[in-house]
Coordinates of C-alpha atoms in Angstrom, one line a residue:
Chain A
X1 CA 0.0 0.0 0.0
X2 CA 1.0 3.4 -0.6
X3 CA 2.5 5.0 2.1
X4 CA 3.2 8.9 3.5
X5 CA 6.0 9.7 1.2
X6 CA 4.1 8.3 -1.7
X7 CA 1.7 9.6 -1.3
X8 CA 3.0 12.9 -0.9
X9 CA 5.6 13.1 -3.7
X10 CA 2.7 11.5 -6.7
X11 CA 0.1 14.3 -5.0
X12 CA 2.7 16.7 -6.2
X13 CA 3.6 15.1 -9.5
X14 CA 0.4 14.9 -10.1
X15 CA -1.0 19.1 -9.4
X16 CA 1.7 19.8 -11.5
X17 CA 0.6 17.6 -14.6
X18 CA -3.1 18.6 -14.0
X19 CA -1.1 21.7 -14.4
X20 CA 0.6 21.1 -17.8
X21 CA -3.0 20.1 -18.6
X22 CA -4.4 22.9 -18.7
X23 CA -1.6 24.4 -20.2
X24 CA -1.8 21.9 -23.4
X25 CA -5.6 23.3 -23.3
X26 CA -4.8 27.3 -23.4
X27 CA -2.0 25.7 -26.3
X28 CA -5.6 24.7 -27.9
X29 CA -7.8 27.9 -28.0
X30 CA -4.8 29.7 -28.9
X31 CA -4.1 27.7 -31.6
X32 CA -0.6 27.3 -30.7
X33 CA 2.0 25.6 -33.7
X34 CA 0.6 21.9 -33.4
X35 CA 4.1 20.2 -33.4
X36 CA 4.7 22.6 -29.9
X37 CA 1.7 21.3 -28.5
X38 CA 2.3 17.6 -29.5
X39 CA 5.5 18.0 -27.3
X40 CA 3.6 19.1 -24.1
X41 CA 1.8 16.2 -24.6
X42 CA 4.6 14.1 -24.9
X43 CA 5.8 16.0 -21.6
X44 CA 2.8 15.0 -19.8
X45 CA 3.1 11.3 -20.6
X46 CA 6.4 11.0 -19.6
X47 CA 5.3 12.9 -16.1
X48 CA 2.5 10.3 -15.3
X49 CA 5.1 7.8 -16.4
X50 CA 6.8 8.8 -13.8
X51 CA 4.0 8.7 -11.3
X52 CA 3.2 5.1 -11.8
X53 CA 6.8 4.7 -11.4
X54 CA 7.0 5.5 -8.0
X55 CA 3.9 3.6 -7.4
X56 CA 5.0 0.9 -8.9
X57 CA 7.9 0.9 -6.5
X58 CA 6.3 0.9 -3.2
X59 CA 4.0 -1.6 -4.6
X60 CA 6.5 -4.2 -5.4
X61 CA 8.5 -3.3 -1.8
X62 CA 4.9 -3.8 -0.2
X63 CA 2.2 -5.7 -1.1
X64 CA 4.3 -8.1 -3.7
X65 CA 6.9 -8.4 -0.7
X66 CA 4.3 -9.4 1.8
X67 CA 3.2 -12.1 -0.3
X68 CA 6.2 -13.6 -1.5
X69 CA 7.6 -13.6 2.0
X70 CA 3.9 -15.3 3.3
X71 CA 4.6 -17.9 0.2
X72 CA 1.8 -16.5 -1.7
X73 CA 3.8 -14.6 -4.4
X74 CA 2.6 -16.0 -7.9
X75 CA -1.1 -14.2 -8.0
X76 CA 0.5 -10.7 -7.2
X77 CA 3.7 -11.3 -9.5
X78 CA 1.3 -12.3 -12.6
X79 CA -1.2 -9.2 -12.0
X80 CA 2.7 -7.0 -11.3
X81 CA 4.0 -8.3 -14.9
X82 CA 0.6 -7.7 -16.8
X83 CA 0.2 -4.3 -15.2
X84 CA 4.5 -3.5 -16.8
X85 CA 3.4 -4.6 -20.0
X86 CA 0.4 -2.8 -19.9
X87 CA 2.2 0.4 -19.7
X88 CA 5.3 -0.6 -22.0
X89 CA 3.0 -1.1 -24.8
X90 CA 0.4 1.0 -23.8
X91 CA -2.8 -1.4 -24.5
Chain B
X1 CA -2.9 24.9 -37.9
X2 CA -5.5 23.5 -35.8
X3 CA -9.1 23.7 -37.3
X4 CA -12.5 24.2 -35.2
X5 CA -13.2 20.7 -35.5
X6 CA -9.6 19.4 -34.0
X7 CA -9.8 22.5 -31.7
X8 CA -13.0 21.3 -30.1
X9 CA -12.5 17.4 -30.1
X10 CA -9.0 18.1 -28.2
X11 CA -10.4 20.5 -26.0
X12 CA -13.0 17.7 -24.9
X13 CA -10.8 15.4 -24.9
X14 CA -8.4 17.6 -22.8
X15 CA -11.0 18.4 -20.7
X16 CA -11.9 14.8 -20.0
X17 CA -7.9 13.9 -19.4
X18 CA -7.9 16.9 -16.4
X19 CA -11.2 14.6 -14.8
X20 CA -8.9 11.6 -15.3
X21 CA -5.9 13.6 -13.8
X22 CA -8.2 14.7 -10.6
X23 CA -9.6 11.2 -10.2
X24 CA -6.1 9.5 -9.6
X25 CA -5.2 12.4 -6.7
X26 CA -8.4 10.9 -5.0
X27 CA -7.6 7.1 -6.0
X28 CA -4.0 8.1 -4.1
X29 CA -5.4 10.3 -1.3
X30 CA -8.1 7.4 -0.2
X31 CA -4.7 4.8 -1.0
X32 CA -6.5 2.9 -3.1
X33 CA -4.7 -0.3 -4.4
X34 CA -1.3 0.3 -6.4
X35 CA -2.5 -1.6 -9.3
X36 CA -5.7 0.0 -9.8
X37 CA -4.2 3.8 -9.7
X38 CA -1.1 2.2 -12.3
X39 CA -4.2 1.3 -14.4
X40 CA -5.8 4.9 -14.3
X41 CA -2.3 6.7 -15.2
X42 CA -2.2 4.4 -18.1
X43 CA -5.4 5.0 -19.4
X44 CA -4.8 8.9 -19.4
X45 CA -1.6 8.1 -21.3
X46 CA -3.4 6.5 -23.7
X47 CA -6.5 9.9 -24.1
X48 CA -3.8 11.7 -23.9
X49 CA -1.6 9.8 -26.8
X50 CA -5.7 10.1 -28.5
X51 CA -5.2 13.3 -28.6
X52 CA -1.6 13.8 -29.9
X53 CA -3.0 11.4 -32.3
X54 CA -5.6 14.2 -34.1
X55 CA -3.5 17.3 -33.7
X56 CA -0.8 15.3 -35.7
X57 CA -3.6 14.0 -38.0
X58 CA -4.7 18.0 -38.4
X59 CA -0.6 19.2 -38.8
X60 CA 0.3 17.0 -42.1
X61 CA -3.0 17.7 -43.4
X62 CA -2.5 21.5 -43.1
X63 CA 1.2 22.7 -42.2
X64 CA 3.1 19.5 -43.8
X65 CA 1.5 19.6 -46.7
X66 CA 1.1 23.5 -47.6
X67 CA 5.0 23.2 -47.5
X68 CA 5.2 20.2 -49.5
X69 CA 3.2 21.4 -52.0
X70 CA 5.1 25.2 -51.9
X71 CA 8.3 22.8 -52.9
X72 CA 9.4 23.6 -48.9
X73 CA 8.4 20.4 -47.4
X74 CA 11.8 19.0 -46.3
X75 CA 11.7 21.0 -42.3
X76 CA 8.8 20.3 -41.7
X77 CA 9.2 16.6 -42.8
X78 CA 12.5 16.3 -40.3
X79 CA 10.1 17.8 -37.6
X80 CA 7.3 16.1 -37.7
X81 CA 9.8 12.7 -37.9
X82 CA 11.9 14.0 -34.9
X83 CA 8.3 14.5 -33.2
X84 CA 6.8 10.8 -34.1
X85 CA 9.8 9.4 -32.7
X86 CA 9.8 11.4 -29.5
X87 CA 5.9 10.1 -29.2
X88 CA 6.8 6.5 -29.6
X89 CA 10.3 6.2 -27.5
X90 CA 8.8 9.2 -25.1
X91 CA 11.8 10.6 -24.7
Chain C
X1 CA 17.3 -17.4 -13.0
X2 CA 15.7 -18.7 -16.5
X3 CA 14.4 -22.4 -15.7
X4 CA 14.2 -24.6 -18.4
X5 CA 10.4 -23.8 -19.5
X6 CA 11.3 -19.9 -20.2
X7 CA 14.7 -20.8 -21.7
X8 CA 12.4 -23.4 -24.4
X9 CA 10.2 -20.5 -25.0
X10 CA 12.5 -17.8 -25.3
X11 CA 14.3 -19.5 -27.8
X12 CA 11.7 -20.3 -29.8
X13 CA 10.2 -17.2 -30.2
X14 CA 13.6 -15.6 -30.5
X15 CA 14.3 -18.0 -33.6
X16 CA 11.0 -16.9 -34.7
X17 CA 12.2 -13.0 -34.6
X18 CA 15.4 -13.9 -36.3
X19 CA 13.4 -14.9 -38.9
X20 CA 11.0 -11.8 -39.1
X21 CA 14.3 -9.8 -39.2
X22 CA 15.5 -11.6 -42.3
X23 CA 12.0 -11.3 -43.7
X24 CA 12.0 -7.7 -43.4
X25 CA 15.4 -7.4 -44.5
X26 CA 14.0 -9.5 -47.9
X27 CA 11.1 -6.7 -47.7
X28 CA 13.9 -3.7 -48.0
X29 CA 16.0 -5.9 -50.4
X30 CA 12.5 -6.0 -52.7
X31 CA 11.6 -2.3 -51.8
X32 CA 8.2 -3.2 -50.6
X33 CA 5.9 -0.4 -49.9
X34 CA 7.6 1.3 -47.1
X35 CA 4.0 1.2 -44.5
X36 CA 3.9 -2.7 -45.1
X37 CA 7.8 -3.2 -43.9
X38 CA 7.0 -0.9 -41.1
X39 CA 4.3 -2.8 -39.6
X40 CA 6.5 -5.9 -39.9
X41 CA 9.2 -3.7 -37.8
X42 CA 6.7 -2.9 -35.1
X43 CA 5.3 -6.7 -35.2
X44 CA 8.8 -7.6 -34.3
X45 CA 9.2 -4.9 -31.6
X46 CA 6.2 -6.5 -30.2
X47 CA 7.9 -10.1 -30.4
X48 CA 10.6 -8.7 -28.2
X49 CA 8.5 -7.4 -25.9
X50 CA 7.0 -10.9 -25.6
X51 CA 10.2 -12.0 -25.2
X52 CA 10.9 -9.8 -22.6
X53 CA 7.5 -10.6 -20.6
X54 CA 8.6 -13.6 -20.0
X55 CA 12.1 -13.1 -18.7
X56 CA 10.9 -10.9 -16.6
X57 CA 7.8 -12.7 -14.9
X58 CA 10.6 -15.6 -14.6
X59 CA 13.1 -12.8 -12.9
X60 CA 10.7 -12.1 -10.4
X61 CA 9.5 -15.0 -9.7
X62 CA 13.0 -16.5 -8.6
X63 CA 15.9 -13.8 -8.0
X64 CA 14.0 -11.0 -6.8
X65 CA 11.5 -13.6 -4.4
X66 CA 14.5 -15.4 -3.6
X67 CA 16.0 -11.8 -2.7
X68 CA 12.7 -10.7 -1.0
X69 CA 12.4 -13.8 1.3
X70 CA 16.4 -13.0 2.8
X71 CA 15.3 -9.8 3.5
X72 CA 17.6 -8.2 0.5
X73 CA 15.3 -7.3 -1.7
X74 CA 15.8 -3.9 -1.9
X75 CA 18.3 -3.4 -4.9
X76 CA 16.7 -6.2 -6.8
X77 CA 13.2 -4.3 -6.5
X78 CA 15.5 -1.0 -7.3
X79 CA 16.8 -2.8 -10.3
X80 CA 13.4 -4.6 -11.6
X81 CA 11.7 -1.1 -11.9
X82 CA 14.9 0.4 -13.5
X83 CA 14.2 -1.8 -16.2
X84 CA 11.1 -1.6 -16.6
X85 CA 10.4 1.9 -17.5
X86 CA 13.7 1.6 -19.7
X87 CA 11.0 -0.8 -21.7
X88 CA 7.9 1.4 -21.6
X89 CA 10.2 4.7 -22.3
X90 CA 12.6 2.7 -24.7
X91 CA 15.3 4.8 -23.2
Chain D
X1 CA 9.7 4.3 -52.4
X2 CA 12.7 3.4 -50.6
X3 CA 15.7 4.9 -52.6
X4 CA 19.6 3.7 -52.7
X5 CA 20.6 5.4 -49.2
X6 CA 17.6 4.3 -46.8
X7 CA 18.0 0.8 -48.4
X8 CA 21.5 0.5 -47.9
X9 CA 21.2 2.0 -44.6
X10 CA 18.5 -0.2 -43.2
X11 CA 20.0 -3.1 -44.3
X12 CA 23.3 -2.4 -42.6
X13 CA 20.7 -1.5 -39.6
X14 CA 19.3 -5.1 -40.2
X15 CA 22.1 -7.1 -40.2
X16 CA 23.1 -5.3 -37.2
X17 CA 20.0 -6.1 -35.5
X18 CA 20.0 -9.8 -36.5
X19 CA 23.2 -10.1 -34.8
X20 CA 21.7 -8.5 -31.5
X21 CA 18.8 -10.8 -31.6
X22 CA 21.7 -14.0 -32.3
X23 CA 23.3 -12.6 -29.1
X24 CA 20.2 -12.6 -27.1
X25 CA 19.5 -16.3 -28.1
X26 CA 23.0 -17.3 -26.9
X27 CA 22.5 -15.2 -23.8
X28 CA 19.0 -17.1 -23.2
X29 CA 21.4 -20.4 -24.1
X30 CA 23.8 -19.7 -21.1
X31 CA 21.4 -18.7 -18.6
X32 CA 22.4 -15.0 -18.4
X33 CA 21.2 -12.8 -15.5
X34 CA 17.6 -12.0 -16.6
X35 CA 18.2 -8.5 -16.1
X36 CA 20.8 -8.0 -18.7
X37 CA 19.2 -10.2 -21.1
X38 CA 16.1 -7.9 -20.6
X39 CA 18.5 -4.8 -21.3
X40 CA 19.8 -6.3 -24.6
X41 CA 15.9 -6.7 -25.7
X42 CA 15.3 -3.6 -24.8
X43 CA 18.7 -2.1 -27.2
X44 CA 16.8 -4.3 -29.5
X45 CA 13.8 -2.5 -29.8
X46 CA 15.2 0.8 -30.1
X47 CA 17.9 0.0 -32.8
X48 CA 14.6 -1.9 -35.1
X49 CA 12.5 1.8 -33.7
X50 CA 15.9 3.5 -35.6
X51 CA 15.0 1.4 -39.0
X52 CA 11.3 2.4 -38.5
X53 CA 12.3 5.9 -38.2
X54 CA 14.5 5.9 -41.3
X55 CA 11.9 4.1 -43.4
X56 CA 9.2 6.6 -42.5
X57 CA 10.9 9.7 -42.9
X58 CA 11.4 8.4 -47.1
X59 CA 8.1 7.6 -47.1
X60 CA 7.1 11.0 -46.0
X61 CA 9.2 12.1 -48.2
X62 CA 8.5 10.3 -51.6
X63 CA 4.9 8.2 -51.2
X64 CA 3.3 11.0 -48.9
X65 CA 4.7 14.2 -51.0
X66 CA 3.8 12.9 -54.1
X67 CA 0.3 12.0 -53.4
X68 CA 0.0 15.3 -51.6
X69 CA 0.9 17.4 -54.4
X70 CA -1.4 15.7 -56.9
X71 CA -4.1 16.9 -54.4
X72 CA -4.7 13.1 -53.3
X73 CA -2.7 13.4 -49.7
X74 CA -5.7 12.2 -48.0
X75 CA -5.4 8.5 -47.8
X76 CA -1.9 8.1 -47.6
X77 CA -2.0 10.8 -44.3
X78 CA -4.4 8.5 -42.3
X79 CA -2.7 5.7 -43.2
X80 CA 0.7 7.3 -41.8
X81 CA -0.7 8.7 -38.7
X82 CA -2.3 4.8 -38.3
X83 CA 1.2 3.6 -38.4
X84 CA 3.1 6.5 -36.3
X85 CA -0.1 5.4 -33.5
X86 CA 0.5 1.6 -34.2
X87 CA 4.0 2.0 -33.1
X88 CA 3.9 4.7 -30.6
X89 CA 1.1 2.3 -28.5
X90 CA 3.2 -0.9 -29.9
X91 CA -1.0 -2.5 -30.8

């Protein structure tokens, strides 16, 4: 489960890209040079990339932990590798 | 450069993205499961790529090929490859 | 480590790959329509990627539990999500 | 069309690439450390992403020009921006 820091560093990531959000958006209505507002949006996928990163991190140091050291690993490591190649390839 | 049809599909689009955005700070303030909040921040990749998707759609339509047909297409051929590439290694 | 059930599969589909390399090599060699030996180059990025699923299902499911269960699992966790968002970024 | 260079080049790219996946299978063979074998699928990906690019950029180039300057861009843009998507979500 997520814990304090977690929580508290994705909260932040998180403003900000609801911040470069709204940004892409005013890039919109003012009809902003397409290819500069294709690269904000590569910006902001790359940001929440990073989110699930750290997410991912404490998840496998708790709850996959916890079960492989209980003996109960496999369930948690086959939903842990479909959620990785979820996100490499974007499905 | 961005038409009123691509303006107001991103913008909804965009608009939808920011509701995704808000509902994963809740999903990680109530510390909801890992796996479930990694699924959320890959589906707003995936709008968001949506909409990265129709502003490129809308750019060689007009921009890429006004130059290409003025003779002047090579820069902004180069561009929008540096750009695809960026998109798909995210970079 | 690979067990002998991933190492079987590996190779086989990395046989397979070898081959869709050559066959898109052939497709260059012929100067096939450039769209058709591009999807053959992203259907062999995806083959990888299978490839890569299962080594890393297999990593997890001995060094990094082995790791876990000692109480070390720390720089194998550190490690695991190094490399996987060296996948989903294609850094 | 493909012309002299981007054929040459990919080829040399392809050969290269064929070699990488040779090395992965021998890897597999000697029961590497998973992680490195995952690295040298992951080098594999990008260097086949580097053909992709190459490929694309002559299409845009040749295919995509001419059919834009003849005032018939339209089908030959949607299927380009089908193929940037196809790889940039690896579907």
């Amino acid at each position: 489960m997520i814990n304090k820091t977690v929580k508290k560093d994705s909260l932040n990531r998180l403003k900000k890209i609801e911040g470069q959000v709204r940004g892409i958006m005013k890039m919109v209505e003012d009809e902003q040079y397409c290819i500069n507002i294709i690269n904000q949006i590569t910006a902001a996928e790359k940001a929440l990339s990073g989110v699930a990163r750290i997410v991912m991190k404490r998840h496998v140091e708790s709850c996959v932990s916890d079960a492989i050291v209980k003996g109960q690993g496999q369930m948690k490591i086959d939903e842990l590798i479909n959620s990785v190649f979820k996100i490499a390839n974007r499905k």
